[in-house]
PDB file of C-alpha atoms in Angstrom:
ATOM      1  CA  MET A  10      22.145   7.011 -21.019  1.00 44.00           C
ATOM      2  CA  VAL A  11      18.807   8.761 -20.550  1.00 40.00           C
ATOM      3  CA  PRO A  12      19.220  12.571 -20.740  1.00 45.00           C
ATOM      4  CA  ARG A  13      18.857  14.317 -17.368  1.00 44.00           C
ATOM      5  CA  ALA A  14      15.892  16.356 -18.608  1.00 42.00           C
ATOM      6  CA  SER A  15      14.094  13.175 -19.646  1.00 42.00           C
ATOM      7  CA  ARG A  16      14.736  11.579 -16.268  1.00 43.00           C
ATOM      8  CA  TRP A  17      13.339  14.635 -14.488  1.00 40.00           C
ATOM      9  CA  ALA A  18      10.299  14.717 -16.765  1.00 40.00           C
ATOM     10  CA  ARG A  19       9.602  11.046 -16.110  1.00 44.00           C
ATOM     11  CA  ALA A  20       9.981  11.478 -12.353  1.00 43.00           C
ATOM     12  CA  LEU A  21       7.692  14.538 -12.400  1.00 37.00           C
ATOM     13  CA  GLY A  22       5.061  12.659 -14.371  1.00 42.00           C
ATOM     14  CA  ALA A  23       5.172   9.785 -11.903  1.00 42.00           C
ATOM     15  CA  ALA A  24       4.872  12.179  -8.979  1.00 40.00           C
ATOM     16  CA  LEU A  25       1.840  13.866 -10.514  1.00 36.00           C
ATOM     17  CA  LEU A  26       0.332  10.464 -11.120  1.00 39.00           C
ATOM     18  CA  PHE A  27       0.938   9.589  -7.471  1.00 38.00           C
ATOM     19  CA  LEU A  28      -0.858  12.725  -6.340  1.00 37.00           C
ATOM     20  CA  GLY A  29      -3.804  12.073  -8.639  1.00 37.00           C
ATOM     21  CA  LEU A  30      -3.224  15.296 -10.595  1.00 31.00           C
ATOM     22  CA  THR A  31      -3.211  13.793 -14.068  1.00 31.00           C
ATOM     23  CA  GLY A  32      -6.343  13.596 -16.192  1.00 30.00           C
ATOM     24  CA  ALA A  33      -6.650   9.903 -15.416  1.00 34.00           C
ATOM     25  CA  GLY A  34      -6.968  10.792 -11.737  1.00 39.00           C
ATOM     26  CA  GLY A  35     -10.685  11.226 -12.346  1.00 41.00           C
ATOM     27  CA  ALA A  36     -10.949   7.440 -12.167  1.00 48.00           C
ATOM     28  CA  HIS A  37     -10.661   7.837  -8.393  1.00 57.00           C
ATOM     29  CA  TYR A  38     -13.978   9.569  -8.032  1.00 65.00           C
ATOM     30  CA  VAL A  39     -16.701   6.967  -8.450  1.00 82.00           C
ATOM     31  CA  PRO A  40     -19.082   5.690  -5.756  1.00 90.00           C
ATOM     32  CA  ALA A  41     -17.602   3.344  -3.163  1.00 93.00           C
ATOM     33  CA  LEU A  42     -18.987  -0.188  -3.133  1.00 94.00           C
ATOM     34  CA  PRO A  43     -21.099  -1.257  -0.128  1.00 94.00           C
ATOM     35  CA  ASP A  44     -20.071  -4.015   2.294  1.00 94.00           C
ATOM     36  CA  SER A  45     -22.670  -6.322   0.782  1.00 95.00           C
ATOM     37  CA  ALA A  46     -20.853  -6.270  -2.572  1.00 96.00           C
ATOM     38  CA  ILE A  47     -17.374  -7.026  -1.210  1.00 97.00           C
ATOM     39  CA  ALA A  48     -15.918 -10.419  -0.313  1.00 97.00           C
ATOM     40  CA  LYS A  49     -15.188 -10.937   3.373  1.00 97.00           C
ATOM     41  CA  PRO A  50     -11.626 -11.718   4.528  1.00 97.00           C
ATOM     42  CA  ALA A  51     -11.074 -15.484   4.470  1.00 97.00           C
ATOM     43  CA  ARG A  52      -7.310 -15.824   3.907  1.00 98.00           C
ATOM     44  CA  GLN A  53      -8.136 -16.282   0.233  1.00 98.00           C
ATOM     45  CA  PHE A  54      -4.935 -14.677  -1.072  1.00 98.00           C
ATOM     46  CA  GLY A  55      -1.229 -15.476  -0.910  1.00 98.00           C
ATOM     47  CA  LEU A  56       1.923 -13.466  -0.301  1.00 98.00           C
ATOM     48  CA  PRO A  57       3.440 -11.390  -3.136  1.00 98.00           C
ATOM     49  CA  PHE A  58       6.849 -13.091  -2.890  1.00 97.00           C
ATOM     50  CA  ALA A  59       7.986 -16.689  -3.165  1.00 96.00           C
ATOM     51  CA  GLY A  60      10.197 -18.337  -0.569  1.00 91.00           C
ATOM     52  CA  ALA A  61      10.833 -17.548   3.048  1.00 90.00           C
ATOM     53  CA  PRO A  62      11.480 -14.070   4.444  1.00 90.00           C
ATOM     54  CA  GLY A  63      14.993 -13.123   5.448  1.00 88.00           C
ATOM     55  CA  PRO A  64      17.617 -10.364   5.266  1.00 86.00           C
ATOM     56  CA  ASN A  65      18.616 -11.416   1.744  1.00 88.00           C
ATOM     57  CA  THR A  66      15.119 -12.035   0.380  1.00 93.00           C
ATOM     58  CA  TRP A  67      12.238  -9.946   1.735  1.00 94.00           C
ATOM     59  CA  LEU A  68      10.871  -8.678   5.031  1.00 92.00           C
ATOM     60  CA  LEU A  69       7.709  -6.994   6.277  1.00 92.00           C
ATOM     61  CA  GLY A  70       8.681  -3.325   6.384  1.00 90.00           C
ATOM     62  CA  GLN A  71       5.729  -1.120   7.314  1.00 91.00           C
ATOM     63  CA  GLY A  72       2.331  -2.383   8.346  1.00 92.00           C
ATOM     64  CA  TYR A  73      -1.101  -1.254   7.259  1.00 95.00           C
ATOM     65  CA  GLY A  74      -2.944   1.408   9.227  1.00 96.00           C
ATOM     66  CA  ASN A  75      -2.169   3.988  11.878  1.00 95.00           C
ATOM     67  CA  THR A  76       1.624   3.664  11.702  1.00 94.00           C
ATOM     68  CA  THR A  77       3.927   6.265  13.218  1.00 92.00           C
ATOM     69  CA  GLY A  78       5.294   6.960   9.730  1.00 90.00           C
ATOM     70  CA  ALA A  79       1.830   7.637   8.338  1.00 93.00           C
ATOM     71  CA  TYR A  80       0.916   9.791  11.324  1.00 94.00           C
ATOM     72  CA  ARG A  81       3.812  12.142  10.625  1.00 92.00           C
ATOM     73  CA  GLN A  82       2.481  12.665   7.101  1.00 92.00           C
ATOM     74  CA  ARG A  83      -1.241  12.329   7.764  1.00 94.00           C
ATOM     75  CA  ARG A  84      -2.072  15.709   6.211  1.00 92.00           C
ATOM     76  CA  SER A  85       0.137  15.382   3.143  1.00 91.00           C
ATOM     77  CA  THR A  86       1.093  11.986   1.706  1.00 91.00           C
ATOM     78  CA  TYR A  87      -1.785  10.222   3.472  1.00 94.00           C
ATOM     79  CA  GLY A  88      -4.245  13.102   3.668  1.00 94.00           C
ATOM     80  CA  ASN A  89      -6.534  11.595   1.037  1.00 94.00           C
ATOM     81  CA  LEU A  90      -6.466   8.213   2.806  1.00 96.00           C
ATOM     82  CA  GLN A  91      -7.798   9.439   6.152  1.00 97.00           C
ATOM     83  CA  GLY A  92      -4.247   9.737   7.477  1.00 96.00           C
ATOM     84  CA  ILE A  93      -3.305   6.055   7.489  1.00 96.00           C
ATOM     85  CA  HIS A  94      -0.872   3.857   5.565  1.00 96.00           C
ATOM     86  CA  ALA A  95      -3.285   2.080   3.233  1.00 96.00           C
ATOM     87  CA  GLY A  96      -1.171  -0.962   2.419  1.00 96.00           C
ATOM     88  CA  LEU A  97       1.655  -3.267   3.456  1.00 96.00           C
ATOM     89  CA  ASP A  98       5.286  -2.475   2.655  1.00 95.00           C
ATOM     90  CA  PHE A  99       7.571  -5.437   1.965  1.00 95.00           C
ATOM     91  CA  SER A 100      11.263  -4.584   1.958  1.00 94.00           C
ATOM     92  CA  ALA A 101      13.009  -6.413  -0.877  1.00 95.00           C
ATOM     93  CA  PRO A 102      16.005  -5.869  -3.145  1.00 95.00           C
ATOM     94  CA  CYS A 103      15.197  -4.198  -6.442  1.00 96.00           C
ATOM     95  CA  GLY A 104      14.399  -6.763  -9.099  1.00 97.00           C
ATOM     96  CA  THR A 105      12.809  -9.289  -6.731  1.00 97.00           C
ATOM     97  CA  PRO A 106       9.984 -11.051  -8.649  1.00 98.00           C
ATOM     98  CA  VAL A 107       6.546  -9.854  -7.489  1.00 98.00           C
ATOM     99  CA  ARG A 108       3.718 -12.374  -7.698  1.00 98.00           C
ATOM    100  CA  ALA A 109      -0.054 -11.991  -7.983  1.00 98.00           C
ATOM    101  CA  ILE A 110      -1.677 -12.669  -4.617  1.00 98.00           C
ATOM    102  CA  GLY A 111      -4.689 -14.277  -6.284  1.00 98.00           C
ATOM    103  CA  ASP A 112      -6.365 -15.215  -9.553  1.00 98.00           C
ATOM    104  CA  GLY A 113      -7.723 -12.235 -11.441  1.00 98.00           C
ATOM    105  CA  VAL A 114      -7.697  -9.925 -14.428  1.00 98.00           C
ATOM    106  CA  VAL A 115      -5.237  -7.101 -15.020  1.00 98.00           C
ATOM    107  CA  ALA A 116      -7.148  -3.825 -14.647  1.00 97.00           C
ATOM    108  CA  GLU A 117      -4.291  -1.322 -14.950  1.00 96.00           C
ATOM    109  CA  VAL A 118      -0.607  -1.142 -15.815  1.00 97.00           C
ATOM    110  CA  ASP A 119       0.857   2.184 -14.708  1.00 96.00           C
ATOM    111  CA  GLY A 120      -2.646   3.479 -14.096  1.00 92.00           C
ATOM    112  CA  PRO A 121      -3.769   6.535 -12.111  1.00 87.00           C
ATOM    113  CA  HIS A 122      -3.639   4.979  -8.670  1.00 79.00           C
ATOM    114  CA  GLY A 123      -0.206   5.987  -7.465  1.00 76.00           C
ATOM    115  CA  SER A 124       2.884   4.240  -6.112  1.00 88.00           C
ATOM    116  CA  PRO A 125       5.462   5.274  -8.734  1.00 91.00           C
ATOM    117  CA  PRO A 126       7.583   4.629 -10.670  1.00 95.00           C
ATOM    118  CA  HIS A 127       5.404   1.734 -11.908  1.00 96.00           C
ATOM    119  CA  ASN A 128       2.357  -0.150 -10.668  1.00 97.00           C
ATOM    120  CA  VAL A 129      -0.099  -2.908 -11.524  1.00 98.00           C
ATOM    121  CA  VAL A 130      -3.731  -3.345 -10.429  1.00 97.00           C
ATOM    122  CA  ILE A 131      -5.441  -6.746 -10.585  1.00 98.00           C
ATOM    123  CA  ASP A 132      -9.195  -7.237 -10.155  1.00 98.00           C
ATOM    124  CA  HIS A 133     -10.268 -10.298  -8.161  1.00 98.00           C
ATOM    125  CA  ALA A 134     -13.534 -12.029  -7.329  1.00 98.00           C
ATOM    126  CA  GLY A 135     -15.698 -10.364  -4.747  1.00 97.00           C
ATOM    127  CA  ASN A 136     -15.091  -6.837  -6.073  1.00 98.00           C
ATOM    128  CA  LEU A 137     -11.592  -6.702  -4.594  1.00 98.00           C
ATOM    129  CA  SER A 138      -8.542  -5.229  -6.311  1.00 98.00           C
ATOM    130  CA  SER A 139      -4.877  -5.583  -5.414  1.00 98.00           C
ATOM    131  CA  LEU A 140      -2.333  -2.882  -6.223  1.00 98.00           C
ATOM    132  CA  TYR A 141       1.395  -3.566  -6.523  1.00 98.00           C
ATOM    133  CA  GLY A 142       3.342  -0.337  -6.278  1.00 97.00           C
ATOM    134  CA  HIS A 143       6.907   0.953  -6.625  1.00 97.00           C
ATOM    135  CA  LEU A 144       7.746  -1.596  -9.315  1.00 97.00           C
ATOM    136  CA  ARG A 145      11.189  -1.184 -10.888  1.00 97.00           C
ATOM    137  CA  VAL A 146      10.097  -1.266 -14.542  1.00 97.00           C
ATOM    138  CA  ARG A 147       6.815  -1.249 -16.403  1.00 97.00           C
ATOM    139  CA  SER A 148       5.164  -4.655 -16.222  1.00 97.00           C
ATOM    140  CA  SER A 149       4.850  -6.662 -19.431  1.00 97.00           C
ATOM    141  CA  LEU A 150       1.256  -7.542 -18.525  1.00 98.00           C
ATOM    142  CA  LYS A 151      -1.587  -6.188 -20.643  1.00 97.00           C
ATOM    143  CA  ARG A 152      -4.902  -4.817 -19.489  1.00 97.00           C
ATOM    144  CA  GLY A 153      -7.551  -7.541 -19.601  1.00 98.00           C
ATOM    145  CA  GLN A 154      -4.992 -10.329 -19.276  1.00 98.00           C
ATOM    146  CA  THR A 155      -5.877 -13.200 -16.946  1.00 98.00           C
ATOM    147  CA  VAL A 156      -3.358 -13.987 -14.227  1.00 98.00           C
ATOM    148  CA  LYS A 157      -3.077 -16.808 -11.706  1.00 98.00           C
ATOM    149  CA  ARG A 158      -2.127 -16.724  -8.069  1.00 98.00           C
ATOM    150  CA  GLY A 159       1.658 -16.899  -7.777  1.00 98.00           C
ATOM    151  CA  GLN A 160       2.292 -15.686 -11.329  1.00 98.00           C
ATOM    152  CA  VAL A 161       5.125 -13.156 -11.649  1.00 98.00           C
ATOM    153  CA  ILE A 162       3.612  -9.789 -12.558  1.00 98.00           C
ATOM    154  CA  GLY A 163       6.607  -7.467 -12.138  1.00 97.00           C
ATOM    155  CA  GLU A 164       9.772  -6.622 -10.216  1.00 98.00           C
ATOM    156  CA  SER A 165      10.029  -4.807  -6.917  1.00 97.00           C
ATOM    157  CA  GLY A 166      11.606  -1.372  -7.104  1.00 97.00           C
ATOM    158  CA  ASP A 167      12.177   1.760  -5.050  1.00 95.00           C
ATOM    159  CA  SER A 168       9.765   4.583  -4.255  1.00 90.00           C
ATOM    160  CA  GLN A 169      12.691   7.023  -4.517  1.00 90.00           C
ATOM    161  CA  PHE A 170      13.731   5.816  -8.014  1.00 91.00           C
ATOM    162  CA  THR A 171      17.237   4.864  -6.833  1.00 92.00           C
ATOM    163  CA  CYS A 172      17.146   1.155  -5.833  1.00 92.00           C
ATOM    164  CA  VAL A 173      19.197   2.302  -2.833  1.00 90.00           C
ATOM    165  CA  SER A 174      17.029   4.693  -0.791  1.00 90.00           C
ATOM    166  CA  ALA A 175      13.872   2.681  -0.041  1.00 91.00           C
ATOM    167  CA  PRO A 176      13.586  -0.545  -2.044  1.00 95.00           C
ATOM    168  CA  HIS A 177      10.228  -2.147  -1.280  1.00 95.00           C
ATOM    169  CA  LEU A 178       6.908  -3.339  -2.651  1.00 97.00           C
ATOM    170  CA  HIS A 179       3.773  -1.467  -1.610  1.00 97.00           C
ATOM    171  CA  LEU A 180       0.761  -3.813  -1.638  1.00 98.00           C
ATOM    172  CA  GLU A 181      -2.802  -2.577  -1.229  1.00 98.00           C
ATOM    173  CA  LEU A 182      -6.181  -4.276  -1.156  1.00 98.00           C
ATOM    174  CA  ARG A 183      -9.066  -2.066  -2.263  1.00 97.00           C
ATOM    175  CA  ASP A 184     -12.643  -2.334  -3.374  1.00 97.00           C
ATOM    176  CA  ARG A 185     -12.923  -2.294  -7.144  1.00 95.00           C
ATOM    177  CA  SER A 186     -14.097   1.318  -7.126  1.00 94.00           C
ATOM    178  CA  HIS A 187     -10.744   2.284  -5.542  1.00 95.00           C
ATOM    179  CA  GLN A 188     -12.575   4.233  -2.852  1.00 96.00           C
ATOM    180  CA  ARG A 189     -12.189   1.861   0.098  1.00 97.00           C
ATOM    181  CA  PHE A 190      -8.941   0.433   1.473  1.00 98.00           C
ATOM    182  CA  PHE A 191      -8.764  -2.726   3.556  1.00 98.00           C
ATOM    183  CA  ASN A 192      -6.187  -4.240   5.856  1.00 97.00           C
ATOM    184  CA  PRO A 193      -4.651  -6.955   3.637  1.00 97.00           C
ATOM    185  CA  GLN A 194      -3.559  -9.197   6.513  1.00 96.00           C
ATOM    186  CA  PRO A 195      -6.835 -11.054   7.223  1.00 96.00           C
ATOM    187  CA  PHE A 196      -7.218 -11.647   3.476  1.00 98.00           C
ATOM    188  CA  ILE A 197      -3.742 -13.203   3.070  1.00 98.00           C
ATOM    189  CA  ALA A 198      -2.879 -16.713   4.265  1.00 97.00           C
ATOM    190  CA  ALA A 199       0.398 -16.221   6.131  1.00 95.00           C
ATOM    191  CA  ASP A 200       1.986 -16.695   9.525  1.00 91.00           C
ATOM    192  CA  TRP A 201       1.883 -13.017  10.446  1.00 89.00           C
ATOM    193  CA  ASN A 202       3.292 -13.514  13.922  1.00 84.00           C
ATOM    194  CA  THR A 203       6.439 -15.089  12.515  1.00 83.00           C
ATOM    195  CA  LEU A 204       6.664 -12.477   9.776  1.00 85.00           C
ATOM    196  CA  ALA A 205       6.469  -9.741  12.377  1.00 78.00           C
ATOM    197  CA  LEU A 206       9.278 -11.341  14.397  1.00 74.00           C
ATOM    198  CA  ALA A 207      11.481 -11.628  11.315  1.00 67.00           C
ATOM    199  CA  SER A 208      10.623  -8.205   9.966  1.00 67.00           C
ATOM    200  CA  GLY A 209      12.301  -4.850  10.023  1.00 58.00           C
ATOM    201  CA  PHE A 210       9.007  -3.233  11.044  1.00 57.00           C
ATOM    202  CA  GLY A 211      10.084  -1.143  14.001  1.00 55.00           C
ATOM    203  CA  ARG A 212       7.970   1.960  13.653  1.00 61.00           C
ATOM    204  CA  GLY A 213       4.846   0.497  15.226  1.00 87.00           C
ATOM    205  CA  TYR A 214       1.575   2.330  15.596  1.00 93.00           C
ATOM    206  CA  GLU A 215       0.841   5.846  16.766  1.00 95.00           C
ATOM    207  CA  TYR A 216      -0.803   6.141  20.186  1.00 95.00           C
ATOM    208  CA  ASP A 217      -3.753   8.349  21.006  1.00 96.00           C
ATOM    209  CA  LEU A 218      -3.146   8.917  24.715  1.00 96.00           C
ATOM    210  CA  ASP A 219      -6.856   9.607  25.184  1.00 96.00           C
ATOM    211  CA  SER A 220      -7.581   6.092  23.883  1.00 97.00           C
ATOM    212  CA  PRO A 221      -4.249   4.258  24.105  1.00 95.00           C
ATOM    213  CA  ARG A 222      -5.468   0.752  23.261  1.00 95.00           C
ATOM    214  CA  ARG A 223      -7.125   1.713  19.987  1.00 96.00           C
ATOM    215  CA  TRP A 224      -5.453   0.569  16.732  1.00 96.00           C
ATOM    216  CA  GLN A 225      -2.396  -0.919  18.440  1.00 93.00           C
ATOM    217  CA  SER A 226      -2.326  -4.351  16.784  1.00 90.00           C
ATOM    218  CA  PRO A 227      -2.220  -5.366  13.110  1.00 90.00           C
ATOM    219  CA  ASP A 228      -5.681  -6.952  13.193  1.00 89.00           C
ATOM    220  CA  THR A 229      -7.474  -3.904  14.637  1.00 93.00           C
ATOM    221  CA  GLN A 230      -6.488  -1.317  12.028  1.00 96.00           C
ATOM    222  CA  PRO A 231      -9.339   0.740  10.488  1.00 97.00           C
ATOM    223  CA  GLN A 232     -10.599   0.733   6.942  1.00 96.00           C
ATOM    224  CA  ALA A 233     -10.001   3.923   4.983  1.00 97.00           C
ATOM    225  CA  LEU A 234     -12.280   5.818   2.616  1.00 97.00           C
ATOM    226  CA  ARG A 235     -10.700   7.970  -0.067  1.00 95.00           C
ATOM    227  CA  GLY A 236     -11.219  11.617   0.764  1.00 94.00           C
ATOM    228  CA  GLY A 237     -12.748  10.971   4.178  1.00 96.00           C
ATOM    229  CA  ARG A 238     -11.911  12.976   7.288  1.00 96.00           C
ATOM    230  CA  LEU A 239      -8.676  12.252   9.137  1.00 96.00           C
ATOM    231  CA  LEU A 240      -9.018   9.297  11.481  1.00 96.00           C
ATOM    232  CA  ASN A 241      -5.916  10.077  13.527  1.00 94.00           C
ATOM    233  CA  GLU A 242      -6.103  13.787  14.336  1.00 92.00           C
ATOM    234  CA  PHE A 243      -5.126  13.088  17.946  1.00 94.00           C
ATOM    235  CA  ALA A 244      -5.089  15.793  20.603  1.00 92.00           C
ATOM    236  CA  ARG A 245      -2.460  13.887  22.584  1.00 94.00           C
ATOM    237  CA  PRO A 246      -0.403  11.727  20.170  1.00 94.00           C
ATOM    238  CA  TRP A 247       2.576   9.573  21.141  1.00 93.00           C
ATOM    239  CA  PRO A 248       5.236   9.703  19.950  1.00 90.00           C
ATOM    240  CA  PRO A 249       4.951  13.378  19.014  1.00 87.00           C
ATOM    241  CA  ALA A 250       5.517  14.005  15.327  1.00 73.00           C
ATOM    242  CA  PRO A 251       8.913  15.737  14.939  1.00 66.00           C
ATOM    243  CA  GLY A 252       8.242  19.280  13.843  1.00 57.00           C
ATOM    244  CA  GLY A 253       4.497  18.664  13.836  1.00 59.00           C
ATOM    245  CA  ALA A 254       2.418  16.795  11.264  1.00 58.00           C
ATOM    246  CA  ARG A 255       2.952  17.538   7.599  1.00 57.00           C
TER     247      ARG A 255
END
């Protein structure tokens, strides 16, 4: 059994890593890559799980972008991501094999880019990087290792460290500088309409009643720039954030 003090120390270290407060967090602050250097979305990647979605396998949990969950925490958890959820959440039992969405090279294992308790970053062609967060255990991959699309790179875990509270995989697609965050859906070859029907994604997107059609579908969500101004500081939001935004 791991001593309680050790468990707390490990959880604290992961939390600091998530907030970018460790020394390695400096890796975040390099110039963002321009559009001309980044591959365009062409459904060039696959899904991070094998097999069909379902209640006993995996489901699409939270979408990318201006979700109601992100809006409630736009000044805290998502404050450095312009207030939006910068990835896709796939609900899955702890221990579900996570697969690389494309060919690439391992850039980080438990690096400074968040999503504890464990994460992996893979660099792909076109200056794109995929991040796999909330992994259950440290991946056995090594930095610089070549991986193939569909190769198992880890196990899904739980952002709350319990494997009961919120078991899911957090998947992000970034530019290789880790400054820009893209909607993964147009990059991934999948039947998103069917996935949405089969999913547990019920939170939807936050409305700006002054512009109610904006950012209300998965394919219209905005890019995010690390450290940029909040995109969703709405004067008339719906639904109202309980207790105000955090």
